[in-house]
PDB file of C-alpha atoms in Angstrom:
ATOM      1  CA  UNK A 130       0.000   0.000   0.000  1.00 80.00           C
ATOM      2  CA  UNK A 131       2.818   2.627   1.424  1.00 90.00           C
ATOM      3  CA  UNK A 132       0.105   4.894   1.541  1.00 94.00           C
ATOM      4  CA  UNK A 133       0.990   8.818   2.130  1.00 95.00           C
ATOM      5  CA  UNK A 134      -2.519  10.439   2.990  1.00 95.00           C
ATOM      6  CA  UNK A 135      -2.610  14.633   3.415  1.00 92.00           C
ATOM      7  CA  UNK A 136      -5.224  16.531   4.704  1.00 89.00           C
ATOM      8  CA  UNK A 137      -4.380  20.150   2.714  1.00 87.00           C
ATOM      9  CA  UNK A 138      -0.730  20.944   3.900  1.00 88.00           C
ATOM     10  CA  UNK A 139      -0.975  18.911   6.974  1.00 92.00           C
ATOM     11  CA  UNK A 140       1.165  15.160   6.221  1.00 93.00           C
ATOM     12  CA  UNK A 141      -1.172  12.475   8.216  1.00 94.00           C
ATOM     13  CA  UNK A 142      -0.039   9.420   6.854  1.00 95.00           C
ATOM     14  CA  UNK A 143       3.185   8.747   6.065  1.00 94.00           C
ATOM     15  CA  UNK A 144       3.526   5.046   4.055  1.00 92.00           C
ATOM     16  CA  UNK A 145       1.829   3.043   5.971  1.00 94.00           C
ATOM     17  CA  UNK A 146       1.220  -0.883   4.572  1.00 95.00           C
ATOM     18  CA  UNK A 147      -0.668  -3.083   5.959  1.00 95.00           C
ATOM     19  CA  UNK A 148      -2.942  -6.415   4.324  1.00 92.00           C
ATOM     20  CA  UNK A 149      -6.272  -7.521   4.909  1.00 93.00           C
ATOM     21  CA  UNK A 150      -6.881 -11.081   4.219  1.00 93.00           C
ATOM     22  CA  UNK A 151     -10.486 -12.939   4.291  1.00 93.00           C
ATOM     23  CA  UNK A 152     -12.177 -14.149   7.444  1.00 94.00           C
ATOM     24  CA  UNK A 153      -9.352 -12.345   9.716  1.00 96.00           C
ATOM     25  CA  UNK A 154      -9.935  -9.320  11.400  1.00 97.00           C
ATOM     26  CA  UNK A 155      -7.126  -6.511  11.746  1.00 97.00           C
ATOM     27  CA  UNK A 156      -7.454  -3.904  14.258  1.00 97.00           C
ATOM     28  CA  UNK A 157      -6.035  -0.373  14.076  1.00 96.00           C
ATOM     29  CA  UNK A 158      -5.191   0.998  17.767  1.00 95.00           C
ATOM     30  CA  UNK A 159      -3.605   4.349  18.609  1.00 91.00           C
ATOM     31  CA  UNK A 160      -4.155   8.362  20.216  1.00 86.00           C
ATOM     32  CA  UNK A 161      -6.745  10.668  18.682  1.00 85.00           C
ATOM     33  CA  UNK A 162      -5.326  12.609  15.665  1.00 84.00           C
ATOM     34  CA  UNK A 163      -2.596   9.848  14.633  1.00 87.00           C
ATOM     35  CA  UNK A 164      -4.161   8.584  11.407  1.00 90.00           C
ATOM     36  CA  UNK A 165      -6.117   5.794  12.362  1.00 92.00           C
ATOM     37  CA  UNK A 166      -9.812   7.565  10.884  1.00 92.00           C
ATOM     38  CA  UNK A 167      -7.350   8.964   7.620  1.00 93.00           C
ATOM     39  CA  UNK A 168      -6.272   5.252   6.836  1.00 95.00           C
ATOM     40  CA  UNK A 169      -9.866   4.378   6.770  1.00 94.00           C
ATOM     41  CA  UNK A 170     -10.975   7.499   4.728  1.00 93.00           C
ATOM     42  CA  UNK A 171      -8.006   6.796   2.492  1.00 94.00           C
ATOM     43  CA  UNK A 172      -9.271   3.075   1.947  1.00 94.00           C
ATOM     44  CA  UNK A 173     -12.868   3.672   0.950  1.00 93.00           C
ATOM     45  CA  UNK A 174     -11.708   6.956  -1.239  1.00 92.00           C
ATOM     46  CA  UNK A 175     -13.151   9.653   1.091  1.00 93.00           C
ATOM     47  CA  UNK A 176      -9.783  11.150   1.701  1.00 93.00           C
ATOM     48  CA  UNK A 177      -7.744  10.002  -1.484  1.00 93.00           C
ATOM     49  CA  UNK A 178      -3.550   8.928  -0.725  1.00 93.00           C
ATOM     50  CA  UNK A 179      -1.199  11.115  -3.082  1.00 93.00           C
ATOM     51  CA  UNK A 180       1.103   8.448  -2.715  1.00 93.00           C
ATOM     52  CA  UNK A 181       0.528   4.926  -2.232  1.00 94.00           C
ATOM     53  CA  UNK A 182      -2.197   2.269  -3.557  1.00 93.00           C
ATOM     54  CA  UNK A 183      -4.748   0.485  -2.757  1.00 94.00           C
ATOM     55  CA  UNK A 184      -5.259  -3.247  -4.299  1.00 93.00           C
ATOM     56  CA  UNK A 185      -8.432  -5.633  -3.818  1.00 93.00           C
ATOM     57  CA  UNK A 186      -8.062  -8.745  -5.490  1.00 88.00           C
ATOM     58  CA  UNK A 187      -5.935  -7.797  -7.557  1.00 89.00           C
ATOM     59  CA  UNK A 188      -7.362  -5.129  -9.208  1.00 90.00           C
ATOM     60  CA  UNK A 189      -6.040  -1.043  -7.845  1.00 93.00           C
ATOM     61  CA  UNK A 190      -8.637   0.529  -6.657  1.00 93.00           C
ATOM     62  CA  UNK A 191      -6.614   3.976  -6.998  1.00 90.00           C
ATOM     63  CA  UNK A 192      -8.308   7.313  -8.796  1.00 89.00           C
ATOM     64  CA  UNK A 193     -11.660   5.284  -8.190  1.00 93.00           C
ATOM     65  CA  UNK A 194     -14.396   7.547  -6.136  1.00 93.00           C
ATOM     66  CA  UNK A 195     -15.651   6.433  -3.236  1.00 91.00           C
ATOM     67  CA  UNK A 196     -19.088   5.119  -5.044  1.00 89.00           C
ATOM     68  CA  UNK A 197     -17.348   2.978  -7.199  1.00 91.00           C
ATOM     69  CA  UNK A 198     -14.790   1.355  -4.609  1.00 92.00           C
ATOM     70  CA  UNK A 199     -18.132   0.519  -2.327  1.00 89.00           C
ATOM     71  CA  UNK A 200     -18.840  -1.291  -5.582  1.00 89.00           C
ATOM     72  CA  UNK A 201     -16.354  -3.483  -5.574  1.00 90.00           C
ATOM     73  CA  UNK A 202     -17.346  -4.935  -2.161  1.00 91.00           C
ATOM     74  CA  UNK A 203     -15.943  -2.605   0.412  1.00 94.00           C
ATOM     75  CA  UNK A 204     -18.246  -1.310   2.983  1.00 93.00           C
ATOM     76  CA  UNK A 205     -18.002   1.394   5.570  1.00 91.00           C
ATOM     77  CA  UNK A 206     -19.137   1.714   9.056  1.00 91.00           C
ATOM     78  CA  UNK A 207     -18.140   5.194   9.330  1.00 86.00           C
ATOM     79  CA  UNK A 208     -16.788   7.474  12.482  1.00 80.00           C
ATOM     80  CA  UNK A 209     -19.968   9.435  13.920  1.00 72.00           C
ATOM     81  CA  UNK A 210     -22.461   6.776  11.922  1.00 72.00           C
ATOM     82  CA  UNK A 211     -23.567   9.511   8.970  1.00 81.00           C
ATOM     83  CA  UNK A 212     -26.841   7.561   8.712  1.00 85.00           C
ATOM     84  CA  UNK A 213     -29.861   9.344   7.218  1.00 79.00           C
ATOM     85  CA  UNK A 214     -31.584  11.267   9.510  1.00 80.00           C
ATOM     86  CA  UNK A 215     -34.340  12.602   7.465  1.00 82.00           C
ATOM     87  CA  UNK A 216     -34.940   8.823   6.191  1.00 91.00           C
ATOM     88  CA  UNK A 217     -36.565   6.111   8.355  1.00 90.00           C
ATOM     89  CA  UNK A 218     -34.426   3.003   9.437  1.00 92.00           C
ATOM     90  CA  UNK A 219     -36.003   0.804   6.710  1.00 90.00           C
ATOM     91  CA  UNK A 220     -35.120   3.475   4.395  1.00 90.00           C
ATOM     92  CA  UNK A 221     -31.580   3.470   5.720  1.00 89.00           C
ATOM     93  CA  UNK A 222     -31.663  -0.278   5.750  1.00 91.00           C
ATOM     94  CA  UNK A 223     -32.419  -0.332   2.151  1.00 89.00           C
ATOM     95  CA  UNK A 224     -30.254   2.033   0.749  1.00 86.00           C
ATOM     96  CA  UNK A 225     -27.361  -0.686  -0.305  1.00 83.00           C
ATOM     97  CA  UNK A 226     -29.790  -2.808  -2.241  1.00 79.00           C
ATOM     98  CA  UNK A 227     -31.613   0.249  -4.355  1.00 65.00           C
ATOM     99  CA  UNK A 228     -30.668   1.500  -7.523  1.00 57.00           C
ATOM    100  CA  UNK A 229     -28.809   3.903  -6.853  1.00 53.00           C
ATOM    101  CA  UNK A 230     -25.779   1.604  -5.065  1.00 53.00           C
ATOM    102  CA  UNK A 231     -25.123   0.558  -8.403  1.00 52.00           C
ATOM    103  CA  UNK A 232     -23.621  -2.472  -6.698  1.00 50.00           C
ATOM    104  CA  UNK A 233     -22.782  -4.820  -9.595  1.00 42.00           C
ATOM    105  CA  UNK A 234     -21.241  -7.786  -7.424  1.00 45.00           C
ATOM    106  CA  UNK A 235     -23.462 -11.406  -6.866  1.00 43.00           C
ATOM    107  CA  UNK A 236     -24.386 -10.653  -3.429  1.00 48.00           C
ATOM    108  CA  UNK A 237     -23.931 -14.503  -2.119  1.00 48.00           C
ATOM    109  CA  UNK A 238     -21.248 -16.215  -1.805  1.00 57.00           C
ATOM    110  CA  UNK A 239     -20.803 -19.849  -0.801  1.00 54.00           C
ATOM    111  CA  UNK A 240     -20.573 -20.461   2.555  1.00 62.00           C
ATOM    112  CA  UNK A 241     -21.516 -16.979   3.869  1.00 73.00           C
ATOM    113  CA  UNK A 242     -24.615 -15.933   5.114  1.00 79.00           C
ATOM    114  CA  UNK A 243     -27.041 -13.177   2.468  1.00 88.00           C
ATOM    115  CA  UNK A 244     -27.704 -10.578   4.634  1.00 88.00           C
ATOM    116  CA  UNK A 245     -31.064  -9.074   4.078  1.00 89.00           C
ATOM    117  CA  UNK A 246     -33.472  -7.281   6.070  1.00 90.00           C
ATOM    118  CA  UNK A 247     -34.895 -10.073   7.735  1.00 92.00           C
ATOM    119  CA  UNK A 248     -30.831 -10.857   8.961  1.00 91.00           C
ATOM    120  CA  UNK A 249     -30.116  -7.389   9.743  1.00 91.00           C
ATOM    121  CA  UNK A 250     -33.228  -7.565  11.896  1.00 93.00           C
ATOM    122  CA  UNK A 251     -32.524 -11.045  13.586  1.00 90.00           C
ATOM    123  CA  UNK A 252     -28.953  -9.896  14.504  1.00 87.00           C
ATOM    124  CA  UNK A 253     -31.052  -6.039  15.739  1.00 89.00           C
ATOM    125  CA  UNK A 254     -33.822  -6.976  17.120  1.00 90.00           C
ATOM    126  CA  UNK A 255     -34.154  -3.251  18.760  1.00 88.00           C
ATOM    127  CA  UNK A 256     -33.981  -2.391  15.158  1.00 92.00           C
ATOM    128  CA  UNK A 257     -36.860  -4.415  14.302  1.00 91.00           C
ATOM    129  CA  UNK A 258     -38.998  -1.890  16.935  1.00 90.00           C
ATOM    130  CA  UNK A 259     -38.321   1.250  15.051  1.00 89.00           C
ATOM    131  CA  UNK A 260     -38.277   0.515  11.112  1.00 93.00           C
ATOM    132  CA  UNK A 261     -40.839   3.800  10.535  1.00 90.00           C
ATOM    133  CA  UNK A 262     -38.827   6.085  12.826  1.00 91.00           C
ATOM    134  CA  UNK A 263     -36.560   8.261  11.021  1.00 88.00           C
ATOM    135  CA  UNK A 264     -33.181   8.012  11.424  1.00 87.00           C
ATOM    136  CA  UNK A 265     -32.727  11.253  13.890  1.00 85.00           C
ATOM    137  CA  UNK A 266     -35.172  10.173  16.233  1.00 87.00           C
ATOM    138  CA  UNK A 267     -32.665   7.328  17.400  1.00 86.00           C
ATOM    139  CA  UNK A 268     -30.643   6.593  20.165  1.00 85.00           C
ATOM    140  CA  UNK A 269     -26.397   6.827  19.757  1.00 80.00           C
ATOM    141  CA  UNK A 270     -26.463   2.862  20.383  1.00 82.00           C
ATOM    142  CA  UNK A 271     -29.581   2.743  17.718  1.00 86.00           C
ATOM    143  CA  UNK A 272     -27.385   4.396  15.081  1.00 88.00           C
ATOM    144  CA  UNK A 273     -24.553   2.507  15.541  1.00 87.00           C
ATOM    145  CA  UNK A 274     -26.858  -0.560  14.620  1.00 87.00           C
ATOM    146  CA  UNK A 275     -27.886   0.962  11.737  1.00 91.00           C
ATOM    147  CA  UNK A 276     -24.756   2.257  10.337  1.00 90.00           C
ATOM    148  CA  UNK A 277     -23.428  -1.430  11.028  1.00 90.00           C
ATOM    149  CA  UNK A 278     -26.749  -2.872   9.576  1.00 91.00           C
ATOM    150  CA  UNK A 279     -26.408  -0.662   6.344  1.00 92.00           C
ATOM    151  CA  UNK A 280     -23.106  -1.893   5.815  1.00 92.00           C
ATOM    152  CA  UNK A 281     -24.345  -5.663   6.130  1.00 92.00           C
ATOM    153  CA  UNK A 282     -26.747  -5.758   3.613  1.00 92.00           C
ATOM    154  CA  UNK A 283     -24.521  -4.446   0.479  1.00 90.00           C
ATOM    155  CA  UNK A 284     -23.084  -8.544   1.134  1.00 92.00           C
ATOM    156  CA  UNK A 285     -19.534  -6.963   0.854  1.00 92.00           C
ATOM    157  CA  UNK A 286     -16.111  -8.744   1.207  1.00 92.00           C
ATOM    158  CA  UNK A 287     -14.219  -6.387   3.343  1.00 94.00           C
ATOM    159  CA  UNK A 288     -15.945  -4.204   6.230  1.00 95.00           C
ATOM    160  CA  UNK A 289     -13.842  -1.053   7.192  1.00 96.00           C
ATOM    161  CA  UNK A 290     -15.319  -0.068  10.497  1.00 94.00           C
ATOM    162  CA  UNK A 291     -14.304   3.388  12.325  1.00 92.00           C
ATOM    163  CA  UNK A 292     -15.010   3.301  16.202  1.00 90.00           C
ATOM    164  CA  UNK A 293     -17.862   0.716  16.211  1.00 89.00           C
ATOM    165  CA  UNK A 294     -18.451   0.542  20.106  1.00 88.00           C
ATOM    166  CA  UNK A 295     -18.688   4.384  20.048  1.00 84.00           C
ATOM    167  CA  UNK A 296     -22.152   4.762  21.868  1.00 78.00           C
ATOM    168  CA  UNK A 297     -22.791   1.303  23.070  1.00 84.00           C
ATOM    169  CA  UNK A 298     -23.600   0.039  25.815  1.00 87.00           C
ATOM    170  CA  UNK A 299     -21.404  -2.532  27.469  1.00 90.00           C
ATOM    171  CA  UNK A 300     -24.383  -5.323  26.715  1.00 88.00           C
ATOM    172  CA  UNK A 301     -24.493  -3.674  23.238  1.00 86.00           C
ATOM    173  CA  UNK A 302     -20.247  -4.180  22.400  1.00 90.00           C
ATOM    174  CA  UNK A 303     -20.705  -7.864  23.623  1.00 90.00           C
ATOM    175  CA  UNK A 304     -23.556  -7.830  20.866  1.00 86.00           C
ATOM    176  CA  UNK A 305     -20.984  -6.623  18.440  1.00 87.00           C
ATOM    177  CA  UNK A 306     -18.254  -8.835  19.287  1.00 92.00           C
ATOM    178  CA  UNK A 307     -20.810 -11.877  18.479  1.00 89.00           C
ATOM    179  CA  UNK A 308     -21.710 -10.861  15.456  1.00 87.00           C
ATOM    180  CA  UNK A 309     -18.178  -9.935  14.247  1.00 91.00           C
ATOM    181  CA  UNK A 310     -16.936 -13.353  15.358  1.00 92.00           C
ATOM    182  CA  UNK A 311     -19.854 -14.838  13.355  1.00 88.00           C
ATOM    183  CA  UNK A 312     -19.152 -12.417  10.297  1.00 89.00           C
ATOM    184  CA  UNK A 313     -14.948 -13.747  10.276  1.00 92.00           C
ATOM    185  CA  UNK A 314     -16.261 -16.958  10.553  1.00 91.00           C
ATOM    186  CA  UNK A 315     -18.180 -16.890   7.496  1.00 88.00           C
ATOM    187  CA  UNK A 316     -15.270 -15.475   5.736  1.00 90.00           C
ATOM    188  CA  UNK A 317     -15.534 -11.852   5.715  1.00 92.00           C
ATOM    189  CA  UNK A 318     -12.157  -9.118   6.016  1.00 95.00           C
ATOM    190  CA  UNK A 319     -12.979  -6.724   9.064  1.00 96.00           C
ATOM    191  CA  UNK A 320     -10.317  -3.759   9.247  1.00 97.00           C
ATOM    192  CA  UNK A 321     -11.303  -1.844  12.704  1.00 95.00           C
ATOM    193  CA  UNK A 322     -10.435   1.193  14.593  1.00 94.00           C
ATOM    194  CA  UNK A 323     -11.245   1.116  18.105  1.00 91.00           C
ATOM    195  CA  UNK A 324     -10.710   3.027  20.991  1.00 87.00           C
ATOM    196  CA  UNK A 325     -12.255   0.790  23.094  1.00 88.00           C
ATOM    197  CA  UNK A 326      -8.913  -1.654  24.117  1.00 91.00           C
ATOM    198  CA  UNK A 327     -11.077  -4.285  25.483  1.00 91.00           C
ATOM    199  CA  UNK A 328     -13.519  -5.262  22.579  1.00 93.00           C
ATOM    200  CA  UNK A 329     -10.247  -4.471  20.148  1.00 94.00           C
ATOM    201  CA  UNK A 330      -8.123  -7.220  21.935  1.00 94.00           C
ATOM    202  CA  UNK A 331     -11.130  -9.264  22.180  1.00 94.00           C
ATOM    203  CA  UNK A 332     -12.162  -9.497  18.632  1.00 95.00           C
ATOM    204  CA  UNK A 333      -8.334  -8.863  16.877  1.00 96.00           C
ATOM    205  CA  UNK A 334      -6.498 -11.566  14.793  1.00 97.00           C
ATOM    206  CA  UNK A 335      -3.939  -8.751  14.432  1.00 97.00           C
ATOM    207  CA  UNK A 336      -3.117  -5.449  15.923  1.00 96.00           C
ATOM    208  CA  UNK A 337      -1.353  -2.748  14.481  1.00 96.00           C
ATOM    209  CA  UNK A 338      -0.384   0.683  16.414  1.00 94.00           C
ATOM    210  CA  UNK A 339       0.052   4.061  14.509  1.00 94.00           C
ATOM    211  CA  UNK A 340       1.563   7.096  16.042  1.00 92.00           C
ATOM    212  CA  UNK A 341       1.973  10.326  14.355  1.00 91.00           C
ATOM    213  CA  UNK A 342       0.776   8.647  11.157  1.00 93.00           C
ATOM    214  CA  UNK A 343       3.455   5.566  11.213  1.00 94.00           C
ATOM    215  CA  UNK A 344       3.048   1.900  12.247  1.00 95.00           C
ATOM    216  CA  UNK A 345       5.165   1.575  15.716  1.00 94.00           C
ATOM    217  CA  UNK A 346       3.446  -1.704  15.990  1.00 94.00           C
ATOM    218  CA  UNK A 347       2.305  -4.947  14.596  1.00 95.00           C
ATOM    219  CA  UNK A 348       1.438  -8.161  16.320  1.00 95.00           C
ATOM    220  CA  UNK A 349      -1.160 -10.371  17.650  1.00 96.00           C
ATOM    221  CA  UNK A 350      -3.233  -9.384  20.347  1.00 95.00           C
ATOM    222  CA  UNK A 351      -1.031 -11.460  23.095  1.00 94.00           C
ATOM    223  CA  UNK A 352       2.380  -9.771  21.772  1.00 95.00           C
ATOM    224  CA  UNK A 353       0.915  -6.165  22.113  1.00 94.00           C
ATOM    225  CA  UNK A 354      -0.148  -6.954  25.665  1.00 91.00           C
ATOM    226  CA  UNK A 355       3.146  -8.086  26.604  1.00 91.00           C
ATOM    227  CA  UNK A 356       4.943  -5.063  24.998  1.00 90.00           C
ATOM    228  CA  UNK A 357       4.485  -2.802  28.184  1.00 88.00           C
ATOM    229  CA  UNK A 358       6.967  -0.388  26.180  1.00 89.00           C
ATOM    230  CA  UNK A 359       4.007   0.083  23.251  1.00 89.00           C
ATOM    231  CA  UNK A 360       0.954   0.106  25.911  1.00 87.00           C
ATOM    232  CA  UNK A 361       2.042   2.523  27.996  1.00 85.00           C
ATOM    233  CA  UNK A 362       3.860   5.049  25.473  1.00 82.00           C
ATOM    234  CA  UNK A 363       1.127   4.590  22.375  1.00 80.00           C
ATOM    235  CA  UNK A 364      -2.062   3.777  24.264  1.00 83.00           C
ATOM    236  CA  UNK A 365      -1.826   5.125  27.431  1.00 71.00           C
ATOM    237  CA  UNK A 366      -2.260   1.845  29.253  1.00 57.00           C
ATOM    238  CA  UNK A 367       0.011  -0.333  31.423  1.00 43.00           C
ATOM    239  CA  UNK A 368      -0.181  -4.878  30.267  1.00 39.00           C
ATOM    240  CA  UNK A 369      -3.540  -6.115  31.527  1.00 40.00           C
ATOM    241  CA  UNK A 370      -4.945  -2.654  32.361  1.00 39.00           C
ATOM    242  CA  UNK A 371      -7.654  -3.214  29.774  1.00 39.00           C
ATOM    243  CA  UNK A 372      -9.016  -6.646  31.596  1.00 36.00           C
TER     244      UNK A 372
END
């Protein structure tokens, strides 16, 4: 990838690589204002790299705007949720799947579960409640749902996922962990940034730390926690402190 990502003059991102492979899920930890939200951004085309490229099987996904890169099978779960307000939950829910997606993949694949409304719902049950409410009228935990819900039923390959937990309740993030679990099992590429150290190291297959928009870290989950050097300097937390 060596992706170099600027925001104006301002140099956020400064060639970092990384690789997402299917059913794994790879976990982006650091400080607020390091780069973790740019990577993401820079990913899905919202923030384009100057430098640097982005490659989904096999094909570079580089110049593309951001419509036509969720068409390949990337989704977003965004930072702050951006759902709909103005637009009811089934509206939201639906979005993916209209016309105007433009989605030209075969939504089901062998072996993995077709997520449709009727699975969004099962997996959302609060959801379920509030289909006619608009999208505003929603709790913070309700929005989360949907914005992870939304994402679900384009069927994509890869889910990039910015600060999921935001808003949940505990109950809620042990919700999210399930259905993550269930969603590598099935096959699925998860890139996440999370604050939330906890459900990160809980749901990781691999970890990577950025500071000042550079990896200072890669591992699995169990290396991280025993690099006290990493924890305390990069995240602000001594081994164990997040159990």
């Amino acid at each position: 990838m060596d992706l170099h990502t600027y925001y104006g003059d301002s140099y956020v991102l400064h060639g970092v690589s990384l690789a997402l492979r299917p059913g794994k899920i790879v976990v982006i930890l650091g400080r607020n204002g390091m780069g973790k939200t740019t990577l993401i951004r820079s990913i899905a085309g919202l923030t384009p790299p100057r430098r640097g490229d982005v490659v989904f099987e096999g094909r570079s996904l580089s110049g593309l705007p951001p419509y036509a890169i969720s068409q390949t099978g990337i989704a977003i779960v965004p930072q702050g949720r951006r759902i709909f307000r103005s637009l009811t939950v089934r509206e939201n829910l639906a979005l993916p799947t209209s016309g105007l997606a433009g989605r030209g993949r075969v939504p089901h694949q062998s072996g993995r579960k077709h997520w449709d409304m009727a699975e969004v719902l099962k997996a959302f049950p609060q959801l379920a409640e509030r289909m006619d409410h608009g999208g505003g009228a929603l709790s913070g935990g309700e929005q989360q749902m949907l914005a992870i819900g939304r994402a679900l039923m384009a069927n994509p390959s890869i889910i990039l996922m910015d600060e999921p937990s935001e808003g949940l309740s505990p109950k809620l993030v042990q919700h999210v962990e399930a259905i993550l679990q269930s969603l590598r099992a099935e096959g699925l590429a998860i890139l996440m940034v999370e604050q939330n150290l906890g459900f990160a190291m809980a749901v990781a297959d691999y970890v990577y730390v950025i500071s000042s928009g550079q990896f200072v870290f890669e591992g699995t989950p169990d290396e991280l926690s025993r690099d006290t050097g990493i924890m305390n300097s990069h995240l602000g937390l001594a081994s164990g402190a997040s159990h």
